[in-house]
Amino acid sequence: MKSTLLNNISLLNDFATAGKAVLEFLRQRFGFDLWMITRTEGNDWIVLMAKDHGYNVKEGSVFHWSDSFCSRMVEGLGPCIAPQANLITAYAEAPIGQQVPIGAYIGFPLTYSDGTLFGTLCAIDPVPHSQSLQSEQPLIELLAGLLSSLLNAELATLAAKRQAERAEAEAMSDALTTLYNRRGWDKLVAMEEERCYRYGHSVCVFLVDLDDLKCVNDVSGHSAGDKLLIQASQALKEALRPTDIVARLGGDEFAILAIECDQKNAQAIAHRIRHCLNAAGVKASIGYALRHPQCGIQSALQEADAAMYRDKARHKS
């Protein structure tokens, strides 16, 4: 059955639906064993969508961006369409070509509204193709532009969606600190997990455990302990960005989800958290971990928890 993509283009009103339809259309029209829509995040090259017929690549797979043909295409070292990839020096020397057979390559950038790189629409095939494939560049470039436009339209609404979600979650807050409680945390994290999967966003999970709450409660009473919890919550809010989520999970444990946060930003946030807690006179143990595209936020939570306990052990030694 032939694709009706171009006849029904008005129905492709979101990035995920359009992406899958574009990959199906291109596969039917040009063949190629692998078509992908990807996201770049540092040196991570994340597969958001895939139409695979031989390379065993799945959605969520992560490769090294610097190894790819696409990284060289974006730098202008090779063409967007290479029917005989081995004739292009930049592609012949790319590490990915030593790992899997690539006879032909297609790749076009997907960009943010400011022109910076989001990822690519790309394809590889183990055998070379006819040079006539190059005449199809306007069509594939048009589809890449369509996907970029839909992506940016969705990303432009994310801030408003997050604000609405958090307003709805306000009812799920901790009475003492006014931070989100565990129910609110779980709800908001689930929504961000879906966005990470959809767009390849990076996030970082922080866990903060107060070191002295039990001692303060035992020595000075629970009212003093409550004051310590309030001081800690205020310090955490001061350290974070407006887009980040902070919750009191219970007792003396706090959790933070830093949105669209890479390793460099995570280190800066960890520094601010420590600074603000110290300024407030709050002693705490902190652990954090970045979400890996193949594992998800829950796995990052477990890593952050282990890191937090290592930090606590250092404080006791």
PDB file of C-alpha atoms in Angstrom:
ATOM      1  CA  MET A   1       0.000   0.000   0.000  1.00  0.00           C
ATOM      2  CA  LYS A   2       1.522   3.307  -1.087  1.00  0.00           C
ATOM      3  CA  SER A   3       1.967   6.046   1.478  1.00  0.00           C
ATOM      4  CA  THR A   4      -0.487   8.943   1.351  1.00  0.00           C
ATOM      5  CA  LEU A   5       1.745  11.226   3.393  1.00  0.00           C
ATOM      6  CA  LEU A   6       1.740  14.127   0.969  1.00  0.00           C
ATOM      7  CA  ASN A   7      -2.020  13.872   0.435  1.00  0.00           C
ATOM      8  CA  ASN A   8      -2.700  13.957   4.178  1.00  0.00           C
ATOM      9  CA  ILE A   9      -0.002  16.333   5.351  1.00  0.00           C
ATOM     10  CA  SER A  10      -2.553  18.523   7.149  1.00  0.00           C
ATOM     11  CA  LEU A  11      -3.248  15.610   9.536  1.00  0.00           C
ATOM     12  CA  LEU A  12       0.361  15.538  10.721  1.00  0.00           C
ATOM     13  CA  ASN A  13      -0.160  18.025  13.515  1.00  0.00           C
ATOM     14  CA  ASP A  14       2.330  16.742  16.071  1.00  0.00           C
ATOM     15  CA  PHE A  15       5.996  15.816  15.985  1.00  0.00           C
ATOM     16  CA  ALA A  16       5.614  12.146  16.943  1.00  0.00           C
ATOM     17  CA  THR A  17       2.831  11.379  14.459  1.00  0.00           C
ATOM     18  CA  ALA A  18       4.557  13.283  11.678  1.00  0.00           C
ATOM     19  CA  GLY A  19       7.915  11.687  12.423  1.00  0.00           C
ATOM     20  CA  LYS A  20       6.593   8.148  12.180  1.00  0.00           C
ATOM     21  CA  ALA A  21       4.656   8.967   9.004  1.00  0.00           C
ATOM     22  CA  VAL A  22       7.712  10.586   7.399  1.00  0.00           C
ATOM     23  CA  LEU A  23       9.905   7.580   8.190  1.00  0.00           C
ATOM     24  CA  GLU A  24       7.328   5.206   6.726  1.00  0.00           C
ATOM     25  CA  PHE A  25       6.954   7.347   3.601  1.00  0.00           C
ATOM     26  CA  LEU A  26      10.700   7.622   3.038  1.00  0.00           C
ATOM     27  CA  ARG A  27      11.219   3.908   3.605  1.00  0.00           C
ATOM     28  CA  GLN A  28       8.559   3.087   1.008  1.00  0.00           C
ATOM     29  CA  ARG A  29       9.914   5.600  -1.490  1.00  0.00           C
ATOM     30  CA  PHE A  30      13.668   5.043  -1.212  1.00  0.00           C
ATOM     31  CA  GLY A  31      14.167   1.771   0.602  1.00  0.00           C
ATOM     32  CA  PHE A  32      17.237   1.993   2.882  1.00  0.00           C
ATOM     33  CA  ASP A  33      17.486  -0.459   5.768  1.00  0.00           C
ATOM     34  CA  LEU A  34      17.451   2.180   8.502  1.00  0.00           C
ATOM     35  CA  TRP A  35      15.651   5.526   8.800  1.00  0.00           C
ATOM     36  CA  MET A  36      15.926   7.531  12.012  1.00  0.00           C
ATOM     37  CA  ILE A  37      14.934  10.741  13.722  1.00  0.00           C
ATOM     38  CA  THR A  38      17.595  11.609  16.279  1.00  0.00           C
ATOM     39  CA  ARG A  39      18.490  14.078  19.007  1.00  0.00           C
ATOM     40  CA  THR A  40      21.994  15.264  19.894  1.00  0.00           C
ATOM     41  CA  GLU A  41      22.840  15.915  23.540  1.00  0.00           C
ATOM     42  CA  GLY A  42      26.531  16.587  24.074  1.00  0.00           C
ATOM     43  CA  ASN A  43      28.250  13.585  22.491  1.00  0.00           C
ATOM     44  CA  ASP A  44      25.126  11.431  22.901  1.00  0.00           C
ATOM     45  CA  TRP A  45      23.296  10.706  19.666  1.00  0.00           C
ATOM     46  CA  ILE A  46      19.854   9.528  20.766  1.00  0.00           C
ATOM     47  CA  VAL A  47      17.441   7.643  18.503  1.00  0.00           C
ATOM     48  CA  LEU A  48      13.946   9.070  19.039  1.00  0.00           C
ATOM     49  CA  MET A  49      12.240   7.162  16.221  1.00  0.00           C
ATOM     50  CA  ALA A  50      13.475   4.394  13.953  1.00  0.00           C
ATOM     51  CA  LYS A  51      12.334   2.418  10.935  1.00  0.00           C
ATOM     52  CA  ASP A  52      14.797  -0.466  10.968  1.00  0.00           C
ATOM     53  CA  HIS A  53      15.095  -3.385   8.568  1.00  0.00           C
ATOM     54  CA  GLY A  54      18.513  -4.821   9.270  1.00  0.00           C
ATOM     55  CA  TYR A  55      20.703  -2.758  11.611  1.00  0.00           C
ATOM     56  CA  ASN A  56      18.939  -3.733  14.864  1.00  0.00           C
ATOM     57  CA  VAL A  57      18.584  -0.112  15.992  1.00  0.00           C
ATOM     58  CA  LYS A  58      15.724   0.668  18.363  1.00  0.00           C
ATOM     59  CA  GLU A  59      14.124   3.813  19.744  1.00  0.00           C
ATOM     60  CA  GLY A  60      16.135   4.908  22.755  1.00  0.00           C
ATOM     61  CA  SER A  61      19.427   3.584  21.380  1.00  0.00           C
ATOM     62  CA  VAL A  62      22.350   5.899  22.086  1.00  0.00           C
ATOM     63  CA  PHE A  63      25.474   6.253  19.937  1.00  0.00           C
ATOM     64  CA  HIS A  64      28.463   8.602  19.888  1.00  0.00           C
ATOM     65  CA  TRP A  65      27.604  11.727  17.921  1.00  0.00           C
ATOM     66  CA  SER A  66      31.224  12.333  16.965  1.00  0.00           C
ATOM     67  CA  ASP A  67      31.380   8.854  15.356  1.00  0.00           C
ATOM     68  CA  SER A  68      28.474   9.515  13.014  1.00  0.00           C
ATOM     69  CA  PHE A  69      28.165  10.578   9.397  1.00  0.00           C
ATOM     70  CA  CYS A  70      25.589  13.126  10.591  1.00  0.00           C
ATOM     71  CA  SER A  71      28.122  15.010  12.716  1.00  0.00           C
ATOM     72  CA  ARG A  72      30.276  15.455   9.619  1.00  0.00           C
ATOM     73  CA  MET A  73      27.277  16.423   7.482  1.00  0.00           C
ATOM     74  CA  VAL A  74      26.313  19.137   9.989  1.00  0.00           C
ATOM     75  CA  GLU A  75      29.890  20.465   9.944  1.00  0.00           C
ATOM     76  CA  GLY A  76      29.697  20.727   6.150  1.00  0.00           C
ATOM     77  CA  LEU A  77      32.339  18.045   5.592  1.00  0.00           C
ATOM     78  CA  GLY A  78      30.038  15.826   3.548  1.00  0.00           C
ATOM     79  CA  PRO A  79      26.833  16.117   1.497  1.00  0.00           C
ATOM     80  CA  CYS A  80      23.316  15.480   2.806  1.00  0.00           C
ATOM     81  CA  ILE A  81      22.915  12.692   0.253  1.00  0.00           C
ATOM     82  CA  ALA A  82      25.795  10.329  -0.476  1.00  0.00           C
ATOM     83  CA  PRO A  83      24.631   7.492  -2.744  1.00  0.00           C
ATOM     84  CA  GLN A  84      28.146   6.014  -2.569  1.00  0.00           C
ATOM     85  CA  ALA A  85      29.322   6.917   0.906  1.00  0.00           C
ATOM     86  CA  ASN A  86      32.802   5.454   0.519  1.00  0.00           C
ATOM     87  CA  LEU A  87      33.624   8.104  -2.101  1.00  0.00           C
ATOM     88  CA  ILE A  88      33.254  10.880   0.509  1.00  0.00           C
ATOM     89  CA  THR A  89      36.450  11.138   2.553  1.00  0.00           C
ATOM     90  CA  ALA A  90      34.750  12.440   5.696  1.00  0.00           C
ATOM     91  CA  TYR A  91      32.305   9.533   5.662  1.00  0.00           C
ATOM     92  CA  ALA A  92      34.874   6.902   4.718  1.00  0.00           C
ATOM     93  CA  GLU A  93      36.930   7.947   7.768  1.00  0.00           C
ATOM     94  CA  ALA A  94      33.988   8.131  10.226  1.00  0.00           C
ATOM     95  CA  PRO A  95      34.197   5.520  13.018  1.00  0.00           C
ATOM     96  CA  ILE A  96      30.576   4.439  12.511  1.00  0.00           C
ATOM     97  CA  GLY A  97      31.506   3.184   9.057  1.00  0.00           C
ATOM     98  CA  GLN A  98      34.001   0.810  10.640  1.00  0.00           C
ATOM     99  CA  GLN A  99      31.324  -0.560  12.970  1.00  0.00           C
ATOM    100  CA  VAL A 100      28.475  -1.225  10.529  1.00  0.00           C
ATOM    101  CA  PRO A 101      28.312  -1.491   6.715  1.00  0.00           C
ATOM    102  CA  ILE A 102      27.189   1.789   5.122  1.00  0.00           C
ATOM    103  CA  GLY A 103      27.030   1.916   1.346  1.00  0.00           C
ATOM    104  CA  ALA A 104      24.706   4.928   1.069  1.00  0.00           C
ATOM    105  CA  TYR A 105      23.762   7.774   3.421  1.00  0.00           C
ATOM    106  CA  ILE A 106      21.049  10.432   3.709  1.00  0.00           C
ATOM    107  CA  GLY A 107      21.035  13.040   6.470  1.00  0.00           C
ATOM    108  CA  PHE A 108      19.386  16.415   7.081  1.00  0.00           C
ATOM    109  CA  PRO A 109      19.552  18.569  10.219  1.00  0.00           C
ATOM    110  CA  LEU A 110      16.529  19.180  12.429  1.00  0.00           C
ATOM    111  CA  THR A 111      16.864  22.582  14.037  1.00  0.00           C
ATOM    112  CA  TYR A 112      15.459  24.718  16.812  1.00  0.00           C
ATOM    113  CA  SER A 113      13.746  27.984  15.905  1.00  0.00           C
ATOM    114  CA  ASP A 114      17.019  29.873  16.498  1.00  0.00           C
ATOM    115  CA  GLY A 115      18.801  27.694  13.949  1.00  0.00           C
ATOM    116  CA  THR A 116      20.806  25.606  16.431  1.00  0.00           C
ATOM    117  CA  LEU A 117      20.913  21.855  16.032  1.00  0.00           C
ATOM    118  CA  PHE A 118      18.301  19.567  17.610  1.00  0.00           C
ATOM    119  CA  GLY A 119      19.178  16.365  15.754  1.00  0.00           C
ATOM    120  CA  THR A 120      18.800  14.784  12.341  1.00  0.00           C
ATOM    121  CA  LEU A 121      16.516  12.991   9.934  1.00  0.00           C
ATOM    122  CA  CYS A 122      18.798  10.360   8.457  1.00  0.00           C
ATOM    123  CA  ALA A 123      19.140   6.982   6.768  1.00  0.00           C
ATOM    124  CA  ILE A 124      21.801   4.404   5.971  1.00  0.00           C
ATOM    125  CA  ASP A 125      21.843   1.369   3.706  1.00  0.00           C
ATOM    126  CA  PRO A 126      24.502  -1.349   3.439  1.00  0.00           C
ATOM    127  CA  VAL A 127      24.733  -1.098  -0.357  1.00  0.00           C
ATOM    128  CA  PRO A 128      25.492   1.905  -2.607  1.00  0.00           C
ATOM    129  CA  HIS A 129      22.637   3.579  -4.505  1.00  0.00           C
ATOM    130  CA  SER A 130      22.356   5.346  -7.842  1.00  0.00           C
ATOM    131  CA  GLN A 131      23.640   8.918  -8.101  1.00  0.00           C
ATOM    132  CA  SER A 132      20.121   9.875  -9.222  1.00  0.00           C
ATOM    133  CA  LEU A 133      19.176   9.759  -5.522  1.00  0.00           C
ATOM    134  CA  GLN A 134      20.693  13.228  -5.167  1.00  0.00           C
ATOM    135  CA  SER A 135      17.834  14.686  -7.215  1.00  0.00           C
ATOM    136  CA  GLU A 136      15.488  13.860  -4.310  1.00  0.00           C
ATOM    137  CA  GLN A 137      17.181  16.323  -1.973  1.00  0.00           C
ATOM    138  CA  PRO A 138      14.433  19.010  -2.188  1.00  0.00           C
ATOM    139  CA  LEU A 139      11.766  16.520  -1.077  1.00  0.00           C
ATOM    140  CA  ILE A 140      13.691  15.168   1.911  1.00  0.00           C
ATOM    141  CA  GLU A 141      14.807  18.667   2.873  1.00  0.00           C
ATOM    142  CA  LEU A 142      11.162  19.771   2.809  1.00  0.00           C
ATOM    143  CA  LEU A 143      10.173  16.932   5.142  1.00  0.00           C
ATOM    144  CA  ALA A 144      13.025  17.742   7.515  1.00  0.00           C
ATOM    145  CA  GLY A 145      11.824  21.348   7.564  1.00  0.00           C
ATOM    146  CA  LEU A 146       8.273  20.183   8.322  1.00  0.00           C
ATOM    147  CA  LEU A 147       9.495  18.112  11.255  1.00  0.00           C
ATOM    148  CA  SER A 148      11.560  21.022  12.580  1.00  0.00           C
ATOM    149  CA  SER A 149       8.531  23.319  12.389  1.00  0.00           C
ATOM    150  CA  LEU A 150       6.292  20.865  14.244  1.00  0.00           C
ATOM    151  CA  LEU A 151       8.992  20.263  16.842  1.00  0.00           C
ATOM    152  CA  ASN A 152       9.409  23.970  17.531  1.00  0.00           C
ATOM    153  CA  ALA A 153       5.663  24.531  17.733  1.00  0.00           C
ATOM    154  CA  GLU A 154       5.454  21.838  20.423  1.00  0.00           C
ATOM    155  CA  LEU A 155       8.508  23.036  22.322  1.00  0.00           C
ATOM    156  CA  ALA A 156       7.066  26.551  22.392  1.00  0.00           C
ATOM    157  CA  THR A 157       4.065  25.291  24.361  1.00  0.00           C
ATOM    158  CA  LEU A 158       6.044  23.276  26.919  1.00  0.00           C
ATOM    159  CA  ALA A 159       6.466  26.118  29.399  1.00  0.00           C
ATOM    160  CA  ALA A 160       2.720  26.755  29.458  1.00  0.00           C
ATOM    161  CA  LYS A 161       1.990  23.021  29.813  1.00  0.00           C
ATOM    162  CA  ARG A 162       4.399  22.687  32.711  1.00  0.00           C
ATOM    163  CA  GLN A 163       2.870  25.686  34.440  1.00  0.00           C
ATOM    164  CA  ALA A 164      -0.612  24.207  34.095  1.00  0.00           C
ATOM    165  CA  GLU A 165       0.551  20.799  35.347  1.00  0.00           C
ATOM    166  CA  ARG A 166       2.191  22.323  38.390  1.00  0.00           C
ATOM    167  CA  ALA A 167      -0.836  24.432  39.186  1.00  0.00           C
ATOM    168  CA  GLU A 168      -2.897  21.239  39.123  1.00  0.00           C
ATOM    169  CA  ALA A 169      -0.340  19.491  41.327  1.00  0.00           C
ATOM    170  CA  GLU A 170      -0.394  22.263  43.947  1.00  0.00           C
ATOM    171  CA  ALA A 171      -3.077  20.292  45.777  1.00  0.00           C
ATOM    172  CA  MET A 172      -0.489  17.544  46.219  1.00  0.00           C
ATOM    173  CA  SER A 173       1.838  19.556  48.439  1.00  0.00           C
ATOM    174  CA  ASP A 174       3.514  19.098  51.776  1.00  0.00           C
ATOM    175  CA  ALA A 175       1.675  21.142  54.417  1.00  0.00           C
ATOM    176  CA  LEU A 176       4.814  22.153  56.314  1.00  0.00           C
ATOM    177  CA  THR A 177       7.190  23.153  53.514  1.00  0.00           C
ATOM    178  CA  THR A 178       4.601  23.868  50.734  1.00  0.00           C
ATOM    179  CA  LEU A 179       6.804  21.816  48.381  1.00  0.00           C
ATOM    180  CA  TYR A 180       5.255  19.032  46.316  1.00  0.00           C
ATOM    181  CA  ASN A 181       4.666  15.845  48.272  1.00  0.00           C
ATOM    182  CA  ARG A 182       5.472  12.367  46.973  1.00  0.00           C
ATOM    183  CA  ARG A 183       2.200  12.117  45.038  1.00  0.00           C
ATOM    184  CA  GLY A 184       2.847  15.449  43.346  1.00  0.00           C
ATOM    185  CA  TRP A 185       6.437  14.429  42.634  1.00  0.00           C
ATOM    186  CA  ASP A 186       5.416  11.112  41.090  1.00  0.00           C
ATOM    187  CA  LYS A 187       2.820  12.798  38.878  1.00  0.00           C
ATOM    188  CA  LEU A 188       5.147  15.513  37.567  1.00  0.00           C
ATOM    189  CA  VAL A 189       8.081  13.141  37.086  1.00  0.00           C
ATOM    190  CA  ALA A 190       5.895  10.801  35.007  1.00  0.00           C
ATOM    191  CA  MET A 191       4.995  13.710  32.723  1.00  0.00           C
ATOM    192  CA  GLU A 192       8.633  14.740  32.316  1.00  0.00           C
ATOM    193  CA  GLU A 193       9.634  11.129  31.623  1.00  0.00           C
ATOM    194  CA  GLU A 194       7.236  11.109  28.670  1.00  0.00           C
ATOM    195  CA  ARG A 195       8.823  14.304  27.330  1.00  0.00           C
ATOM    196  CA  CYS A 196      12.321  12.882  27.754  1.00  0.00           C
ATOM    197  CA  TYR A 197      11.279   9.882  25.704  1.00  0.00           C
ATOM    198  CA  ARG A 198       9.533  12.017  23.085  1.00  0.00           C
ATOM    199  CA  TYR A 199      12.148  14.744  22.584  1.00  0.00           C
ATOM    200  CA  GLY A 200      15.336  13.273  24.070  1.00  0.00           C
ATOM    201  CA  HIS A 201      15.523  15.922  26.802  1.00  0.00           C
ATOM    202  CA  SER A 202      18.191  15.450  29.446  1.00  0.00           C
ATOM    203  CA  VAL A 203      17.218  15.745  33.123  1.00  0.00           C
ATOM    204  CA  CYS A 204      19.076  15.311  36.383  1.00  0.00           C
ATOM    205  CA  VAL A 205      17.739  13.906  39.658  1.00  0.00           C
ATOM    206  CA  PHE A 206      19.027  15.208  42.994  1.00  0.00           C
ATOM    207  CA  LEU A 207      18.303  13.651  46.394  1.00  0.00           C
ATOM    208  CA  VAL A 208      18.946  15.681  49.539  1.00  0.00           C
ATOM    209  CA  ASP A 209      18.842  14.147  53.023  1.00  0.00           C
ATOM    210  CA  LEU A 210      19.189  16.335  56.118  1.00  0.00           C
ATOM    211  CA  ASP A 211      21.953  15.158  58.438  1.00  0.00           C
ATOM    212  CA  ASP A 212      20.749  16.555  61.766  1.00  0.00           C
ATOM    213  CA  LEU A 213      16.941  16.372  61.811  1.00  0.00           C
ATOM    214  CA  LYS A 214      16.689  13.454  64.263  1.00  0.00           C
ATOM    215  CA  CYS A 215      19.196  15.051  66.605  1.00  0.00           C
ATOM    216  CA  VAL A 216      17.379  18.406  66.482  1.00  0.00           C
ATOM    217  CA  ASN A 217      14.037  16.715  67.164  1.00  0.00           C
ATOM    218  CA  ASP A 218      15.491  14.760  70.105  1.00  0.00           C
ATOM    219  CA  VAL A 219      17.392  17.659  71.666  1.00  0.00           C
ATOM    220  CA  SER A 220      15.308  20.747  70.824  1.00  0.00           C
ATOM    221  CA  GLY A 221      11.879  19.341  70.035  1.00  0.00           C
ATOM    222  CA  HIS A 222       9.811  18.874  66.917  1.00  0.00           C
ATOM    223  CA  SER A 223       9.067  22.578  66.506  1.00  0.00           C
ATOM    224  CA  ALA A 224      12.795  23.156  66.008  1.00  0.00           C
ATOM    225  CA  GLY A 225      12.864  20.226  63.617  1.00  0.00           C
ATOM    226  CA  ASP A 226       9.998  21.747  61.653  1.00  0.00           C
ATOM    227  CA  LYS A 227      11.896  25.030  61.476  1.00  0.00           C
ATOM    228  CA  LEU A 228      14.918  23.162  60.075  1.00  0.00           C
ATOM    229  CA  LEU A 229      12.762  21.526  57.389  1.00  0.00           C
ATOM    230  CA  ILE A 230      11.330  24.901  56.399  1.00  0.00           C
ATOM    231  CA  GLN A 231      14.819  26.443  56.213  1.00  0.00           C
ATOM    232  CA  ALA A 232      15.970  23.572  54.027  1.00  0.00           C
ATOM    233  CA  SER A 233      13.004  23.886  51.660  1.00  0.00           C
ATOM    234  CA  GLN A 234      13.536  27.630  51.277  1.00  0.00           C
ATOM    235  CA  ALA A 235      17.235  27.122  50.577  1.00  0.00           C
ATOM    236  CA  LEU A 236      16.480  24.509  47.917  1.00  0.00           C
ATOM    237  CA  LYS A 237      13.976  26.771  46.172  1.00  0.00           C
ATOM    238  CA  GLU A 238      16.542  29.563  46.179  1.00  0.00           C
ATOM    239  CA  ALA A 239      19.133  27.301  44.562  1.00  0.00           C
ATOM    240  CA  LEU A 240      16.929  26.077  41.726  1.00  0.00           C
ATOM    241  CA  ARG A 241      15.677  27.401  38.420  1.00  0.00           C
ATOM    242  CA  PRO A 242      11.968  28.182  37.852  1.00  0.00           C
ATOM    243  CA  THR A 243      11.600  25.139  35.594  1.00  0.00           C
ATOM    244  CA  ASP A 244      12.944  22.663  38.165  1.00  0.00           C
ATOM    245  CA  ILE A 245      10.749  20.501  40.415  1.00  0.00           C
ATOM    246  CA  VAL A 246      11.465  20.165  44.140  1.00  0.00           C
ATOM    247  CA  ALA A 247       9.531  17.942  46.536  1.00  0.00           C
ATOM    248  CA  ARG A 248       9.639  16.695  50.090  1.00  0.00           C
ATOM    249  CA  LEU A 249       9.316  12.943  49.756  1.00  0.00           C
ATOM    250  CA  GLY A 250       8.862  12.450  53.475  1.00  0.00           C
ATOM    251  CA  GLY A 251      10.756  12.857  56.730  1.00  0.00           C
ATOM    252  CA  ASP A 252      14.051  14.591  56.028  1.00  0.00           C
ATOM    253  CA  GLU A 253      14.309  13.557  52.358  1.00  0.00           C
ATOM    254  CA  PHE A 254      13.951  15.999  49.469  1.00  0.00           C
ATOM    255  CA  ALA A 255      14.040  15.321  45.724  1.00  0.00           C
ATOM    256  CA  ILE A 256      14.746  17.628  42.783  1.00  0.00           C
ATOM    257  CA  LEU A 257      14.238  17.105  39.073  1.00  0.00           C
ATOM    258  CA  ALA A 258      16.336  19.556  37.078  1.00  0.00           C
ATOM    259  CA  ILE A 259      14.695  19.954  33.662  1.00  0.00           C
ATOM    260  CA  GLU A 260      16.775  19.935  30.448  1.00  0.00           C
ATOM    261  CA  CYS A 261      19.939  19.670  32.485  1.00  0.00           C
ATOM    262  CA  ASP A 262      23.280  18.324  31.246  1.00  0.00           C
ATOM    263  CA  GLN A 263      26.372  17.392  33.248  1.00  0.00           C
ATOM    264  CA  LYS A 264      27.724  20.952  33.338  1.00  0.00           C
ATOM    265  CA  ASN A 265      24.409  22.378  34.550  1.00  0.00           C
ATOM    266  CA  ALA A 266      24.056  19.551  37.083  1.00  0.00           C
ATOM    267  CA  GLN A 267      27.413  20.405  38.622  1.00  0.00           C
ATOM    268  CA  ALA A 268      26.445  24.072  38.829  1.00  0.00           C
ATOM    269  CA  ILE A 269      23.102  23.244  40.467  1.00  0.00           C
ATOM    270  CA  ALA A 270      24.786  20.916  42.976  1.00  0.00           C
ATOM    271  CA  HIS A 271      27.173  23.738  43.883  1.00  0.00           C
ATOM    272  CA  ARG A 272      24.270  26.169  44.367  1.00  0.00           C
ATOM    273  CA  ILE A 273      22.357  23.669  46.489  1.00  0.00           C
ATOM    274  CA  ARG A 274      25.326  23.184  48.813  1.00  0.00           C
ATOM    275  CA  HIS A 275      25.957  26.920  48.995  1.00  0.00           C
ATOM    276  CA  CYS A 276      22.333  27.790  49.806  1.00  0.00           C
ATOM    277  CA  LEU A 277      21.994  25.027  52.393  1.00  0.00           C
ATOM    278  CA  ASN A 278      25.247  26.076  54.084  1.00  0.00           C
ATOM    279  CA  ALA A 279      24.111  29.710  54.090  1.00  0.00           C
ATOM    280  CA  ALA A 280      20.885  28.617  55.802  1.00  0.00           C
ATOM    281  CA  GLY A 281      22.800  26.621  58.398  1.00  0.00           C
ATOM    282  CA  VAL A 282      21.459  23.303  57.125  1.00  0.00           C
ATOM    283  CA  LYS A 283      23.735  20.266  57.019  1.00  0.00           C
ATOM    284  CA  ALA A 284      22.751  17.758  54.341  1.00  0.00           C
ATOM    285  CA  SER A 285      23.966  14.894  52.179  1.00  0.00           C
ATOM    286  CA  ILE A 286      23.455  15.236  48.438  1.00  0.00           C
ATOM    287  CA  GLY A 287      23.540  12.824  45.526  1.00  0.00           C
ATOM    288  CA  TYR A 288      22.647  13.329  41.893  1.00  0.00           C
ATOM    289  CA  ALA A 289      22.537  11.446  38.606  1.00  0.00           C
ATOM    290  CA  LEU A 290      21.668  12.240  35.009  1.00  0.00           C
ATOM    291  CA  ARG A 291      18.893  10.314  33.285  1.00  0.00           C
ATOM    292  CA  HIS A 292      20.290   7.921  30.699  1.00  0.00           C
ATOM    293  CA  PRO A 293      18.086   7.730  27.574  1.00  0.00           C
ATOM    294  CA  GLN A 294      17.910   3.935  27.766  1.00  0.00           C
ATOM    295  CA  CYS A 295      17.170   3.686  31.494  1.00  0.00           C
ATOM    296  CA  GLY A 296      14.832   6.514  32.476  1.00  0.00           C
ATOM    297  CA  ILE A 297      14.334   8.701  35.533  1.00  0.00           C
ATOM    298  CA  GLN A 298      13.721   5.849  38.003  1.00  0.00           C
ATOM    299  CA  SER A 299      17.161   4.449  37.269  1.00  0.00           C
ATOM    300  CA  ALA A 300      18.659   7.913  37.804  1.00  0.00           C
ATOM    301  CA  LEU A 301      16.834   8.077  41.147  1.00  0.00           C
ATOM    302  CA  GLN A 302      18.506   4.870  42.262  1.00  0.00           C
ATOM    303  CA  GLU A 303      21.914   6.199  41.211  1.00  0.00           C
ATOM    304  CA  ALA A 304      21.283   9.502  43.003  1.00  0.00           C
ATOM    305  CA  ASP A 305      20.199   7.628  46.136  1.00  0.00           C
ATOM    306  CA  ALA A 306      23.419   5.607  46.151  1.00  0.00           C
ATOM    307  CA  ALA A 307      25.468   8.781  45.620  1.00  0.00           C
ATOM    308  CA  MET A 308      23.631  10.494  48.474  1.00  0.00           C
ATOM    309  CA  TYR A 309      24.432   7.650  50.874  1.00  0.00           C
ATOM    310  CA  ARG A 310      28.083   7.783  49.836  1.00  0.00           C
ATOM    311  CA  ASP A 311      28.057  11.501  50.631  1.00  0.00           C
ATOM    312  CA  LYS A 312      26.447  10.796  54.022  1.00  0.00           C
ATOM    313  CA  ALA A 313      29.119   8.194  54.802  1.00  0.00           C
ATOM    314  CA  ARG A 314      31.833  10.765  54.065  1.00  0.00           C
ATOM    315  CA  HIS A 315      30.204  13.181  56.522  1.00  0.00           C
ATOM    316  CA  LYS A 316      30.298  10.531  59.275  1.00  0.00           C
ATOM    317  CA  SER A 317      33.898   9.482  58.679  1.00  0.00           C
TER     318      SER A 317
END
